[in-house]
CSV table of C-alpha atoms and ligand atoms in Angstrom, one decimal:
chain,number,residue,atom,x,y,z
A,123,MET,CA,5.8,5.2,-16.0
A,124,ASN,CA,3.3,3.5,-13.3
A,125,PRO,CA,4.6,3.7,-10.4
A,126,ALA,CA,3.5,-0.2,-9.4
A,127,GLU,CA,4.9,-1.0,-13.1
A,128,PRO,CA,8.3,-0.3,-13.5
A,129,SER,CA,10.0,-0.7,-16.3
A,130,GLY,CA,13.1,-2.5,-16.5
A,131,LYS,CA,14.6,-5.2,-14.6
A,132,ALA,CA,16.7,-2.9,-11.7
A,133,LEU,CA,15.2,-3.6,-8.3
A,134,ASN,CA,13.4,-0.6,-7.1
A,135,ALA,CA,11.2,0.1,-4.3
A,136,VAL,CA,7.7,-1.1,-6.0
A,137,ARG,CA,9.6,-4.3,-6.9
A,138,LEU,CA,11.0,-4.7,-3.3
A,139,ALA,CA,7.6,-4.4,-2.0
A,140,HIS,CA,6.2,-7.0,-4.3
A,141,LEU,CA,9.6,-9.6,-3.8
A,142,ILE,CA,8.9,-9.1,0.1
A,143,VAL,CA,4.8,-9.5,-0.1
A,144,SER,CA,4.8,-12.5,-2.8
A,145,SER,CA,7.4,-14.3,0.2
A,146,ARG,CA,4.3,-13.5,2.8
A,147,LEU,CA,1.1,-13.7,1.5
A,148,GLY,CA,-1.0,-16.6,-0.5
A,149,GLU,CA,-3.5,-18.9,-1.5
A,150,GLY,CA,-6.6,-17.6,0.8
A,151,GLY,CA,-5.3,-15.1,2.1
A,152,ILE,CA,-6.8,-11.2,3.3
A,153,ALA,CA,-5.1,-8.2,2.0
A,154,VAL,CA,-5.5,-4.6,1.7
A,155,ASP,CA,-4.1,-2.1,-0.8
A,156,ALA,CA,-4.6,1.2,1.1
A,157,THR,CA,-4.2,3.7,-2.3
A,158,ALA,CA,-5.7,1.3,-5.1
A,159,GLY,CA,-4.8,3.9,-7.7
A,160,ASN,CA,-4.6,2.5,-11.0
A,161,GLY,CA,-5.1,-0.9,-10.1
A,162,TYR,CA,-1.5,-2.3,-10.2
A,163,ASP,CA,-1.3,-3.8,-6.8
A,164,THR,CA,-4.6,-4.9,-6.2
A,165,VAL,CA,-4.3,-7.1,-9.3
A,166,PHE,CA,-0.7,-8.7,-8.2
A,167,LEU,CA,-2.1,-8.8,-4.4
A,168,ALA,CA,-5.8,-10.1,-6.4
A,169,ARG,CA,-3.2,-12.5,-7.9
A,170,LEU,CA,-1.3,-13.8,-4.4
A,171,VAL,CA,-4.6,-14.5,-3.0
A,172,GLY,CA,-5.9,-16.7,-5.5
A,173,SER,CA,-10.0,-18.1,-5.7
A,174,SER,CA,-10.6,-18.5,-1.7
A,175,GLY,CA,-8.7,-15.6,-1.0
A,176,ARG,CA,-9.6,-11.4,-0.5
A,177,VAL,CA,-8.5,-8.2,-1.3
A,178,TYR,CA,-9.7,-4.7,-0.5
A,179,ALA,CA,-8.6,-2.0,-2.4
A,180,VAL,CA,-9.0,1.9,-1.1
A,181,ASP,CA,-8.6,5.5,-2.7
A,182,ILE,CA,-10.0,8.5,-1.8
A,183,GLN,CA,-10.3,9.3,-5.8
A,184,PRO,CA,-13.5,7.3,-7.6
A,185,VAL,CA,-11.3,8.1,-10.5
A,186,ALA,CA,-9.1,5.7,-9.5
A,187,ILE,CA,-11.1,3.6,-7.6
A,188,GLU,CA,-13.2,3.3,-11.4
A,189,SER,CA,-9.9,2.4,-13.1
A,190,THR,CA,-9.2,-0.7,-10.3
A,191,ARG,CA,-12.3,-1.7,-11.4
A,192,ALA,CA,-11.6,-1.9,-15.0
A,193,ARG,CA,-8.1,-3.3,-14.4
A,194,LEU,CA,-9.9,-6.5,-12.0
A,195,GLU,CA,-12.4,-6.7,-14.8
A,196,ILE,CA,-10.0,-7.4,-17.4
A,197,GLU,CA,-8.0,-9.8,-15.7
A,198,THR,CA,-10.9,-11.8,-14.7
A,199,LEU,CA,-10.2,-10.9,-10.8
A,200,SER,CA,-13.2,-8.5,-9.3
A,201,ASP,CA,-14.3,-11.3,-7.8
A,202,ARG,CA,-11.9,-11.6,-5.2
A,203,VAL,CA,-11.6,-7.5,-4.2
A,204,ARG,CA,-14.1,-5.8,-2.3
A,205,LEU,CA,-13.6,-2.3,-3.7
A,206,ARG,CA,-14.1,1.5,-1.0
A,207,THR,CA,-14.1,5.2,-2.2
A,208,GLY,CA,-12.7,6.9,1.4
A,209,GLY,CA,-9.5,8.3,2.9
A,210,HIS,CA,-7.3,5.4,4.3
A,211,GLU,CA,-7.1,7.0,7.6
A,212,ASN,CA,-10.3,5.7,8.5
A,213,LEU,CA,-9.2,2.0,6.8
A,214,ARG,CA,-10.9,-0.1,9.7
A,215,ALA,CA,-14.4,2.0,9.9
A,216,LEU,CA,-14.4,1.5,5.5
A,217,LEU,CA,-13.2,-2.3,6.3
A,218,PRO,CA,-15.5,-3.7,8.6
A,219,GLU,CA,-15.6,-6.8,7.4
A,220,VAL,CA,-11.9,-7.5,8.3
A,221,PRO,CA,-11.8,-7.9,12.2
A,222,ASP,CA,-8.2,-6.6,13.5
A,223,GLY,CA,-5.3,-8.5,13.8
A,224,CYS,CA,-6.0,-10.1,10.3
A,225,ALA,CA,-5.0,-9.1,7.0
A,226,GLU,CA,-1.6,-10.8,6.7
A,227,VAL,CA,-0.9,-8.7,4.1
A,228,VAL,CA,-1.3,-4.0,3.6
A,229,MET,CA,0.3,-2.1,1.4
A,230,PHE,CA,0.9,2.0,0.8
A,231,ASN,CA,2.5,3.5,-2.3
A,232,LEU,CA,2.0,6.8,-1.9
A,233,GLY,CA,2.4,10.2,-3.5
A,234,TYR,CA,0.0,11.0,-6.3
A,235,LEU,CA,-2.5,8.6,-9.3
A,236,PRO,CA,-0.5,9.0,-12.3
A,237,GLY,CA,-1.7,11.2,-14.8
A,238,SER,CA,-4.3,12.5,-12.6
A,239,ASP,CA,-5.3,15.5,-10.4
A,240,LYS,CA,-1.9,15.8,-8.0
A,241,THR,CA,-4.3,17.5,-5.4
A,242,PHE,CA,-5.2,14.1,-4.8
A,243,ILE,CA,-2.1,13.2,-3.0
A,244,THR,CA,-1.4,11.9,-0.2
A,245,ARG,CA,-0.5,13.9,3.3
A,246,THR,CA,1.5,13.3,5.6
A,247,GLU,CA,-0.9,13.8,8.8
A,248,THR,CA,-3.6,11.6,6.7
A,249,THR,CA,-0.8,9.0,5.9
A,250,LEU,CA,0.3,8.2,9.8
A,251,SER,CA,-3.5,8.1,10.6
A,252,ALA,CA,-3.8,4.9,8.1
A,253,LEU,CA,-0.4,3.4,8.8
A,254,GLU,CA,-1.8,3.5,12.2
A,255,GLU,CA,-4.7,1.8,11.6
A,256,ALA,CA,-2.9,-0.7,9.4
A,257,LEU,CA,-1.1,-1.5,11.9
A,258,ARG,CA,-3.8,-3.0,13.8
A,259,LEU,CA,-5.6,-4.8,11.0
A,260,LEU,CA,-2.2,-6.4,10.1
A,261,ALA,CA,-2.5,-9.9,11.3
A,262,ASP,CA,1.0,-11.5,13.3
A,263,SER,CA,3.9,-11.8,11.0
A,264,GLY,CA,1.9,-10.1,8.9
A,265,VAL,CA,3.5,-6.6,6.7
A,266,LEU,CA,3.3,-3.5,5.4
A,267,THR,CA,4.8,-2.1,2.9
A,268,VAL,CA,4.6,1.3,2.4
A,269,VAL,CA,6.5,2.9,-0.8
A,270,CYS,CA,6.9,6.7,-0.4
A,271,TYR,CA,8.1,9.2,-2.9
A,272,PRO,CA,9.9,12.5,-1.6
A,273,GLY,CA,10.9,13.8,-5.1
A,274,HIS,CA,7.5,16.0,-5.5
A,275,ALA,CA,6.3,19.3,-3.7
A,276,GLY,CA,5.6,17.1,0.1
A,277,GLY,CA,6.7,13.7,-0.4
A,278,SER,CA,10.3,14.8,1.1
A,279,SER,CA,8.6,15.8,4.6
A,280,GLU,CA,6.2,12.9,4.5
A,281,ALA,CA,8.7,10.4,3.6
A,282,GLY,CA,10.6,11.6,6.5
A,283,ARG,CA,7.9,11.5,8.8
A,284,VAL,CA,6.6,7.7,8.0
A,285,CYS,CA,10.6,7.3,8.7
A,286,GLU,CA,10.3,8.5,12.0
A,287,TRP,CA,6.9,6.8,12.7
A,288,ALA,CA,8.7,3.0,11.9
A,289,ASN,CA,11.9,4.3,13.5
A,290,GLY,CA,10.2,4.4,16.9
A,291,LEU,CA,8.0,1.5,16.8
A,292,PRO,CA,8.6,-1.2,19.8
A,293,SER,CA,11.2,-3.7,18.5
A,294,ASP,CA,9.6,-6.3,21.1
A,295,ARG,CA,6.4,-5.9,18.6
A,296,PHE,CA,7.4,-4.9,15.5
A,297,ALA,CA,10.7,-5.6,12.6
A,298,VAL,CA,11.2,-2.4,10.8
A,299,THR,CA,13.1,-1.8,7.6
A,300,ILE,CA,14.0,0.6,4.8
A,301,CYS,CA,15.1,-0.2,1.6
A,302,ARG,CA,16.8,2.6,-0.2
A,303,THR,CA,18.7,3.0,-3.2
A,304,ALA,CA,22.4,3.2,-2.3
A,305,ASN,CA,24.4,5.3,-5.6
A,306,GLY,CA,20.7,6.9,-6.9
A,307,PRO,CA,19.6,9.8,-7.1
A,308,GLU,CA,19.1,11.5,-3.7
A,309,HIS,CA,15.3,11.8,-3.8
A,310,SER,CA,14.4,8.3,-4.9
A,311,PRO,CA,11.5,6.6,-4.1
A,312,PHE,CA,12.3,3.9,-1.1
A,313,LEU,CA,10.3,1.2,0.9
A,314,THR,CA,9.5,0.9,4.8
A,315,VAL,CA,8.6,-2.5,5.9
A,316,VAL,CA,6.9,-3.4,9.0
A,317,GLU,CA,6.8,-6.8,10.4
A,318,LYS,CA,4.7,-7.4,13.5
A,319,ARG,CA,6.1,-10.5,15.6
B,643,LIG,C1,0.6,6.4,-6.2
B,643,LIG,S1,-0.7,6.2,-6.6
B,643,LIG,C2,-0.6,4.5,-5.7
B,643,LIG,C3,-1.0,3.5,-7.0
B,643,LIG,C4,-1.7,2.1,-7.1
B,643,LIG,N1,-0.9,1.3,-5.9
B,643,LIG,C5,-1.1,1.8,-8.2
B,643,LIG,O1,-0.5,0.2,-8.3
B,643,LIG,O2,-1.6,2.2,-9.5
B,643,LIG,C6,-1.7,6.8,-4.8
B,643,LIG,C7,-2.7,6.6,-4.6
B,643,LIG,O3,-2.9,7.2,-3.1
B,643,LIG,C8,-4.2,8.2,-3.3
B,643,LIG,N2,-4.8,8.6,-2.0
B,643,LIG,C9,-3.9,9.9,-2.4
B,643,LIG,N3,-4.8,10.3,-0.6
B,643,LIG,C10,-5.6,9.3,-0.1
B,643,LIG,C11,-6.1,9.0,1.0
B,643,LIG,N4,-5.8,9.9,2.0
B,643,LIG,N5,-6.8,7.8,0.9
B,643,LIG,C12,-6.3,6.4,-0.1
B,643,LIG,N6,-6.2,7.4,-1.1
B,643,LIG,C13,-5.9,8.0,-1.3
B,643,LIG,C14,-4.7,9.0,-4.3
B,643,LIG,O4,-5.7,9.2,-5.3
B,643,LIG,C15,-3.6,7.9,-5.3
B,643,LIG,O5,-4.5,7.3,-6.4
């Protein structure tokens, strides 16, 4: 199963992220997908920003960028998306055309690319650096979403550190919400949302 395309209709971390993002992003918007993977989130963002908007999608794996490129071509959405291969810990350097404070949305979907090399898993230290970079890019009233996967090796500690990071953000500048299943398995994916006030 692709984490960005869950089966069934129940709410889950990915679906909640999409619901929140779709309430904040519209025609002409600027959005960043910091973990492009197989391109599902990139396509979702590209539809929301319309032909006058722009999506920037980053992944450390060339195979992920090629997968995203192919999906965008099938959906005829390539024109409105710029793809970058590199680590999201260097997000602002990878996206020199996005000034600080200009992105309405930045999305992270942590973990590994389904069906690919699991050594390219997101890692705590680079994830935390990338989240700091993302906050700089975020516009006022912009929203940052982070889907965390505590169920795989290393995922639990990364997810815990993401929560600690978010909990430590100053409440006069950022509103933080963490959404997790109340009656599902202990290590279910969960969503962290940071809104810039
Ligand atoms: C769960 S997948 C993303 C799924 C994707 N959003 C989608 O819709 O298909 C996580 C992705 O993060 C990427 N990744 C891991 N470390 C990274 C890093 N330091 N910088 C950028 N991407 C990274 C992996 O290569 C993988 O493609």
